[in-house]
Short mmCIF file of C-alpha atoms in Angstrom, two decimals:
data_model
loop_
_atom_site.label_atom_id
_atom_site.label_comp_id
_atom_site.label_asym_id
_atom_site.label_seq_id
_atom_site.Cartn_x
_atom_site.Cartn_y
_atom_site.Cartn_z
CA UNK A 1 -30.90 -13.66 1.53
CA UNK A 2 -29.09 -10.56 2.80
CA UNK A 3 -30.14 -7.23 1.41
CA UNK A 4 -27.59 -5.16 -0.48
CA UNK A 5 -27.09 -2.64 2.33
CA UNK A 6 -26.20 -5.37 4.84
CA UNK A 7 -23.69 -6.85 2.42
CA UNK A 8 -22.10 -3.46 1.82
CA UNK A 9 -21.68 -2.80 5.55
CA UNK A 10 -20.30 -6.28 6.24
CA UNK A 11 -17.76 -5.91 3.45
CA UNK A 12 -16.65 -2.53 4.81
CA UNK A 13 -16.15 -4.20 8.19
CA UNK A 14 -14.10 -6.99 6.64
CA UNK A 15 -11.81 -4.66 4.69
CA UNK A 16 -11.27 -2.52 7.79
CA UNK A 17 -9.30 -5.44 9.27
CA UNK A 18 -6.79 -5.47 6.39
CA UNK A 19 -4.13 -3.02 7.47
CA UNK A 20 -0.40 -2.47 7.74
CA UNK A 21 -0.78 -1.82 11.47
CA UNK A 22 -2.79 -3.74 14.07
CA UNK A 23 -5.51 -1.78 15.82
CA UNK A 24 -5.99 0.89 13.17
CA UNK A 25 -6.71 1.14 9.44
CA UNK A 26 -3.58 1.92 7.45
CA UNK A 27 -3.32 1.02 3.75
CA UNK A 28 -0.78 3.14 1.85
CA UNK A 29 -0.09 2.78 -1.83
CA UNK A 30 1.74 -0.38 -2.87
CA UNK A 31 1.49 -2.08 0.53
CA UNK A 32 0.76 -5.75 1.16
CA UNK A 33 -2.57 -4.67 2.63
CA UNK A 34 -3.43 -3.03 -0.70
CA UNK A 35 -2.51 -6.26 -2.52
CA UNK A 36 -4.86 -8.24 -0.29
CA UNK A 37 -7.74 -5.78 -0.63
CA UNK A 38 -7.39 -5.73 -4.42
CA UNK A 39 -7.54 -9.53 -4.54
CA UNK A 40 -10.64 -9.72 -2.32
CA UNK A 41 -12.52 -6.92 -4.05
CA UNK A 42 -11.68 -8.38 -7.49
CA UNK A 43 -13.40 -11.59 -6.36
CA UNK A 44 -16.54 -9.66 -5.40
CA UNK A 45 -16.49 -7.91 -8.77
CA UNK A 46 -16.33 -11.23 -10.62
CA UNK A 47 -19.19 -12.61 -8.53
CA UNK A 48 -21.21 -9.61 -9.69
CA UNK A 49 -20.61 -10.55 -13.31
CA UNK A 50 -17.72 -8.22 -14.04
CA UNK A 51 -14.46 -8.88 -15.81
CA UNK A 52 -11.52 -7.47 -13.86
CA UNK A 53 -8.08 -6.07 -14.55
CA UNK A 54 -5.42 -3.93 -12.90
CA UNK A 55 -3.78 -1.07 -14.74
CA UNK A 56 -0.10 -0.12 -14.52
CA UNK A 57 -0.40 1.93 -11.34
CA UNK A 58 -2.52 -0.71 -9.61
CA UNK A 59 -6.08 0.60 -9.95
CA UNK A 60 -8.59 -2.27 -9.78
CA UNK A 61 -11.12 -2.07 -12.61
CA UNK A 62 -14.26 -4.19 -13.03
CA UNK A 63 -16.42 -3.98 -16.15
CA UNK A 64 -20.05 -5.03 -16.56
CA UNK A 65 -20.95 -5.01 -20.23
CA UNK A 66 -24.12 -3.33 -21.46
CA UNK A 67 -26.14 -3.19 -24.65
CA UNK A 68 -24.45 -0.10 -26.04
CA UNK A 69 -20.97 1.25 -26.65
CA UNK A 70 -20.98 3.94 -23.96
CA UNK A 71 -19.60 3.54 -20.42
CA UNK A 72 -20.64 4.97 -17.06
CA UNK A 73 -18.06 4.86 -14.25
CA UNK A 74 -18.73 4.23 -10.57
CA UNK A 75 -16.05 3.98 -7.91
CA UNK A 76 -13.85 5.43 -5.22
CA UNK A 77 -10.51 4.59 -3.60
CA UNK A 78 -9.24 1.56 -1.69
CA UNK A 79 -6.17 3.15 -0.07
CA UNK A 80 -6.46 4.98 3.27
CA UNK A 81 -4.90 7.61 5.44
CA UNK A 82 -3.31 6.35 8.66
CA UNK A 83 -5.92 5.56 11.31
CA UNK A 84 -8.66 5.98 8.73
CA UNK A 85 -12.39 5.52 9.01
CA UNK A 86 -13.62 2.24 7.57
CA UNK A 87 -16.05 3.89 5.10
CA UNK A 88 -13.67 6.48 3.63
CA UNK A 89 -13.41 5.52 -0.05
CA UNK A 90 -14.30 1.90 0.52
CA UNK A 91 -18.03 2.67 0.81
CA UNK A 92 -18.13 4.02 -2.74
CA UNK A 93 -16.57 0.88 -4.21
CA UNK A 94 -18.79 -1.45 -2.19
CA UNK A 95 -21.98 0.42 -3.15
CA UNK A 96 -20.96 0.34 -6.81
CA UNK A 97 -20.39 -3.43 -6.71
CA UNK A 98 -23.75 -3.91 -4.95
CA UNK A 99 -25.50 -1.95 -7.72
CA UNK A 100 -23.93 -4.12 -10.41
CA UNK A 101 -24.67 -7.26 -8.40
CA UNK A 102 -28.38 -6.44 -8.44
CA UNK A 103 -28.31 -5.99 -12.22
CA UNK A 104 -26.43 -9.27 -12.61
CA UNK A 105 -28.84 -11.16 -10.33
CA UNK A 106 -31.77 -9.97 -12.44
CA UNK A 107 -29.96 -10.76 -15.69
CA UNK A 108 -30.41 -7.12 -16.65
CA UNK A 109 -28.25 -5.15 -19.06
CA UNK A 110 -28.32 -1.36 -19.33
CA UNK A 111 -27.97 0.61 -22.58
CA UNK A 112 -24.35 1.24 -21.54
CA UNK A 113 -21.54 -0.61 -19.75
CA UNK A 114 -20.63 0.08 -16.14
CA UNK A 115 -17.01 0.29 -15.04
CA UNK A 116 -16.32 0.06 -11.31
CA UNK A 117 -12.93 1.45 -10.25
CA UNK A 118 -11.10 1.02 -6.96
CA UNK A 119 -8.35 3.61 -7.14
CA UNK A 120 -4.97 2.53 -5.77
CA UNK A 121 -3.99 5.92 -4.36
CA UNK A 122 -6.22 8.87 -3.63
CA UNK A 123 -5.02 9.94 -0.20
CA UNK A 124 -1.34 10.54 -0.98
CA UNK A 125 -0.33 9.04 2.37
CA UNK A 126 2.93 7.50 1.22
CA UNK A 127 4.29 10.07 -1.25
CA UNK A 128 2.53 13.25 -0.15
CA UNK A 129 0.68 13.79 -3.41
CA UNK A 130 -2.91 12.81 -4.03
CA UNK A 131 -4.85 11.31 -6.96
CA UNK A 132 -2.03 9.12 -8.26
CA UNK A 133 -4.53 6.39 -9.15
CA UNK A 134 -7.16 8.55 -10.81
CA UNK A 135 -4.62 10.67 -12.71
CA UNK A 136 -3.13 7.55 -14.29
CA UNK A 137 -6.61 6.20 -15.09
CA UNK A 138 -7.61 9.50 -16.69
CA UNK A 139 -4.41 9.76 -18.73
CA UNK A 140 -3.12 12.85 -16.94
CA UNK A 141 -0.34 11.31 -14.81
CA UNK A 142 2.64 13.62 -14.32
CA UNK A 143 5.81 11.59 -14.89
CA UNK A 144 7.81 13.98 -12.69
CA UNK A 145 6.08 12.41 -9.70
CA UNK A 146 8.00 9.19 -10.23
CA UNK A 147 10.95 10.91 -8.53
CA UNK A 148 9.06 11.43 -5.27
CA UNK A 149 10.37 9.50 -2.28
CA UNK A 150 8.60 8.09 0.75
CA UNK A 151 9.99 8.34 4.27
CA UNK A 152 12.22 5.33 3.66
CA UNK A 153 13.76 6.77 0.51
CA UNK A 154 11.77 4.52 -1.84
CA UNK A 155 10.83 6.35 -5.02
CA UNK A 156 7.39 6.22 -6.57
CA UNK A 157 9.02 4.63 -9.62
CA UNK A 158 10.27 1.77 -7.45
CA UNK A 159 6.92 1.46 -5.66
CA UNK A 160 4.96 1.20 -8.91
CA UNK A 161 7.28 -1.55 -10.12
CA UNK A 162 7.07 -3.52 -6.85
CA UNK A 163 3.26 -3.18 -6.98
CA UNK A 164 3.29 -5.00 -10.30
CA UNK A 165 3.19 -2.05 -12.71
CA UNK A 166 5.46 -0.51 -15.30
CA UNK A 167 6.29 3.09 -14.34
CA UNK A 168 7.44 3.91 -17.86
CA UNK A 169 4.00 2.98 -19.24
CA UNK A 170 1.97 5.24 -16.95
CA UNK A 171 1.89 8.17 -19.33
CA UNK A 172 0.05 6.17 -21.97
CA UNK A 173 -2.00 3.91 -19.72
CA UNK A 174 -5.07 6.11 -19.29
CA UNK A 175 -8.40 5.02 -20.72
CA UNK A 176 -9.94 6.88 -23.62
CA UNK A 177 -12.72 9.29 -22.73
CA UNK A 178 -14.55 8.99 -26.01
CA UNK A 179 -17.13 6.46 -24.77
CA UNK A 180 -17.72 7.98 -21.34
CA UNK A 181 -21.14 9.08 -20.13
CA UNK A 182 -19.90 10.26 -16.74
CA UNK A 183 -18.50 9.35 -13.34
CA UNK A 184 -20.41 9.07 -10.08
CA UNK A 185 -19.08 8.35 -6.59
CA UNK A 186 -20.82 7.63 -3.32
CA UNK A 187 -18.74 8.93 -0.41
CA UNK A 188 -19.33 9.29 3.29
CA UNK A 189 -19.53 12.92 4.36
CA UNK A 190 -16.44 13.60 6.45
CA UNK A 191 -17.72 16.86 7.86
CA UNK A 192 -20.62 17.68 10.20
CA UNK A 193 -22.99 19.48 7.80
CA UNK A 194 -25.43 16.70 6.84
CA UNK A 195 -25.47 15.35 10.39
CA UNK A 196 -26.24 18.80 11.76
CA UNK A 197 -29.11 19.16 9.26
CA UNK A 198 -30.31 15.59 10.01
CA UNK A 199 -30.00 14.66 6.33
CA UNK A 200 -28.90 11.18 5.22
CA UNK A 201 -27.61 12.24 1.81
CA UNK A 202 -26.47 15.27 -0.17
CA UNK A 203 -25.45 15.99 -3.77
CA UNK A 204 -22.00 17.51 -4.29
CA UNK A 205 -21.78 20.68 -6.40
CA UNK A 206 -18.03 21.35 -6.51
CA UNK A 207 -14.80 19.56 -5.62
CA UNK A 208 -12.37 21.85 -3.82
CA UNK A 209 -9.08 22.85 -5.37
CA UNK A 210 -6.11 21.72 -3.31
CA UNK A 211 -2.47 22.65 -2.69
CA UNK A 212 -0.10 20.29 -0.90
CA UNK A 213 3.09 21.91 0.29
CA UNK A 214 6.15 20.72 2.19
CA UNK A 215 7.36 23.45 4.53
CA UNK A 216 10.65 23.56 6.42
CA UNK A 217 12.40 25.75 8.98
CA UNK A 218 16.14 25.49 9.58
CA UNK A 219 17.65 27.05 12.70
CA UNK A 220 20.49 25.89 14.91
CA UNK A 221 20.43 22.92 17.27
CA UNK A 222 21.95 23.30 20.71
CA UNK A 223 21.97 21.96 24.25
CA UNK A 224 18.70 22.68 26.05
CA UNK A 225 20.48 23.35 29.34
CA UNK A 226 23.22 25.70 28.20
CA UNK A 227 21.89 27.75 25.26
CA UNK A 228 20.36 31.00 26.60
CA UNK A 229 16.84 31.85 25.48
CA UNK A 230 18.14 35.08 24.04
CA UNK A 231 19.45 34.50 20.57
CA UNK A 232 18.16 30.95 20.15
CA UNK A 233 17.38 29.88 16.57
CA UNK A 234 14.72 27.37 17.51
CA UNK A 235 13.21 25.91 14.33
CA UNK A 236 10.27 24.41 16.20
CA UNK A 237 9.24 27.77 17.64
CA UNK A 238 9.30 29.22 14.13
CA UNK A 239 7.19 26.31 12.92
CA UNK A 240 4.75 26.70 15.81
CA UNK A 241 4.24 30.37 14.98
CA UNK A 242 3.70 29.43 11.35
CA UNK A 243 1.09 26.80 12.24
CA UNK A 244 -0.93 29.41 14.13
CA UNK A 245 -0.59 31.74 11.14
CA UNK A 246 -2.05 28.98 8.92
CA UNK A 247 -5.04 28.67 11.23
CA UNK A 248 -5.64 32.42 11.43
CA UNK A 249 -5.28 32.99 7.69
CA UNK A 250 -7.71 30.21 6.82
CA UNK A 251 -10.28 31.41 9.36
CA UNK A 252 -10.13 34.86 7.77
CA UNK A 253 -10.82 33.41 4.32
CA UNK A 254 -14.44 32.29 3.77
CA UNK A 255 -14.71 28.69 2.51
CA UNK A 256 -10.97 28.04 2.93
CA UNK A 257 -9.63 25.15 4.98
CA UNK A 258 -5.97 24.71 5.88
CA UNK A 259 -4.32 21.89 7.79
CA UNK A 260 -0.88 21.06 9.13
CA UNK A 261 -1.20 17.32 9.64
CA UNK A 262 2.43 16.24 9.91
CA UNK A 263 5.35 17.79 11.78
CA UNK A 264 8.85 16.45 12.42
CA UNK A 265 11.37 18.14 14.68
CA UNK A 266 15.06 17.23 14.38
CA UNK A 267 17.21 15.98 15.93
CA UNK A 268 14.22 14.98 18.05
CA UNK A 269 15.70 14.77 21.53
CA UNK A 270 14.16 16.10 24.74
CA UNK A 271 17.32 17.99 25.73
CA UNK A 272 18.18 19.50 22.34
CA UNK A 273 16.89 22.76 20.86
CA UNK A 274 15.34 21.73 17.52
CA UNK A 275 17.54 22.74 14.62
CA UNK A 276 15.24 21.68 11.80
CA UNK A 277 11.51 21.17 11.39
CA UNK A 278 9.58 19.76 8.41
CA UNK A 279 5.81 19.98 8.18
CA UNK A 280 2.99 19.40 5.72
CA UNK A 281 0.48 22.01 4.60
CA UNK A 282 -2.85 21.17 2.97
CA UNK A 283 -4.86 24.08 1.52
CA UNK A 284 -8.32 23.72 -0.04
CA UNK A 285 -10.84 26.15 -1.50
CA UNK A 286 -13.62 25.98 -4.12
CA UNK A 287 -12.13 29.07 -5.82
CA UNK A 288 -8.63 28.56 -7.24
CA UNK A 289 -7.69 32.25 -7.25
CA UNK A 290 -8.51 32.53 -3.55
CA UNK A 291 -6.59 29.34 -2.76
CA UNK A 292 -3.52 30.58 -4.62
CA UNK A 293 -3.67 33.94 -2.85
CA UNK A 294 -3.79 32.13 0.49
CA UNK A 295 -0.88 29.90 -0.59
CA UNK A 296 1.26 32.89 -1.60
CA UNK A 297 0.41 34.76 1.62
CA UNK A 298 1.51 31.80 3.74
CA UNK A 299 4.73 31.41 1.80
CA UNK A 300 5.52 35.07 2.44
CA UNK A 301 4.61 34.84 6.12
CA UNK A 302 6.72 31.71 6.54
CA UNK A 303 9.73 33.59 5.24
CA UNK A 304 9.04 36.55 7.54
CA UNK A 305 8.61 34.35 10.62
CA UNK A 306 11.83 32.50 9.84
CA UNK A 307 13.82 35.70 9.33
CA UNK A 308 12.64 37.22 12.62
CA UNK A 309 13.81 34.09 14.44
CA UNK A 310 17.14 33.80 12.66
CA UNK A 311 16.03 30.76 10.67
CA UNK A 312 15.75 29.80 7.03
CA UNK A 313 12.46 28.77 5.48
CA UNK A 314 11.87 26.10 2.84
CA UNK A 315 8.80 25.88 0.61
CA UNK A 316 8.06 23.10 -1.88
CA UNK A 317 4.69 22.89 -3.63
CA UNK A 318 4.25 19.15 -4.13
CA UNK A 319 0.83 19.33 -5.76
CA UNK A 320 -1.68 21.84 -7.06
CA UNK A 321 -5.11 20.62 -8.16
CA UNK A 322 -7.76 22.95 -9.53
CA UNK A 323 -11.33 23.04 -8.24
CA UNK A 324 -13.83 21.09 -10.35
CA UNK A 325 -17.51 22.00 -10.62
CA UNK A 326 -19.53 18.82 -11.09
CA UNK A 327 -21.85 18.17 -14.03
CA UNK A 328 -25.10 20.09 -13.61
CA UNK A 329 -27.26 17.58 -15.50
CA UNK A 330 -25.98 14.55 -13.59
CA UNK A 331 -26.39 16.43 -10.30
CA UNK A 332 -30.00 17.14 -11.22
CA UNK A 333 -30.61 13.44 -11.92
CA UNK A 334 -29.10 12.53 -8.55
CA UNK A 335 -31.18 15.17 -6.76
CA UNK A 336 -34.33 13.84 -8.42
CA UNK A 337 -33.46 10.29 -7.32
CA UNK A 338 -33.06 11.51 -3.74
CA UNK A 339 -36.42 13.27 -3.83
CA UNK A 340 -38.12 10.21 -5.30
CA UNK A 341 -37.05 8.33 -2.16
CA UNK A 342 -38.94 10.89 -0.10
CA UNK A 343 -35.79 12.63 1.19
CA UNK A 344 -34.77 16.27 1.21
#
C-alpha cells in the first residue's frame, strides 16, 4: 500500500496535467479545467469518507463528520496563475484529504468535524481580484465585484452562472462561523527563505495585506518613422519609468513587495509609438498603514511621470485586503507538532 505522502505527490502530478493550455498549468476561475479538477477531487474526498458539495461560487467542500458539533477547516485553492507550479494551492487540498483518509481508514472520529475546502478562485487570474472563493465561503463577498470583466468582456456575474452558481445568492451563501474551531492550510513556500535556512517547514505568523491596482497611461500614437523624438507622448515610456519607480519605492520600504506582472501596449505594432498602456500593480506588506502609504506614493508618482511626458494617468484600485495576524494558540500547536517530529 502506498504511503500518504506518495499519494499526495502523485495526485499533484495528475492535476498538473489538467489545464487550459498544453505545456503549462493554467486553471482560471470557471474554466473547463476547473470543472474537471473539481470532479476528480470530489471523488477523492468521497473515497476518504466525506460528503461533498459545491457552493454558489464553485468552491468544492468535503465534510468528515466528528463526534461533536464543532468544525475545523483544512484546505487551499484549486485554481492557478498562468504557468503555475503544480504544488501552489493544490498541495494544501491534497494533504488535507490525505489526513482525513487516514482517519477514515482507521475508522476514527475526532471530537469535531473536519471540512476540507478547495477554493474556486484565490489567484484572481481571470478578473484581477483575489479571494473570490474564500470571501464567498466566509460570507464577506462584495457584490460590486460581479461587474468585473475578464479580457473577453465576460462579467463575473456571467462566469458564476456558467460555472453552475447563482450570482444573486452569493451574498447569503457563506457558512456560519458559530461552530468553527479554526482554519489551517498547508502551502508550499514560494520564496527562498526556508530553502536558504535548510528547513523543511515553517509556521506562518502573518498574512500580508494586499492592494491590486490597474494602472494606465494615455499618450498619443504615431508613426515610428516620422514622429520626432522631441515632443513624443509615448505611453510605454511613461509606463516603463513608472515600473522602475515601483521597484525603487518597494526596495526602500522594509518588508514591502511590489510587482508589475502584466503590461499591454496599444495599438501594439512594431512601427507605431504606443498611445496607451495598461498594467497591473500588486502591493503587499504586513503593515496596512505602510502599504497604503506606498500605494498613495505610487499613485502620486504615476501622475507626475505622466504629466512630465505629456500623458494622462489612470488609477483604479481593484482590491484592498488588510493584513491578518494568524491565531497565536493554533500557531503554537503547529510549532509544537513540528518540534515533536525532531525539526526546527
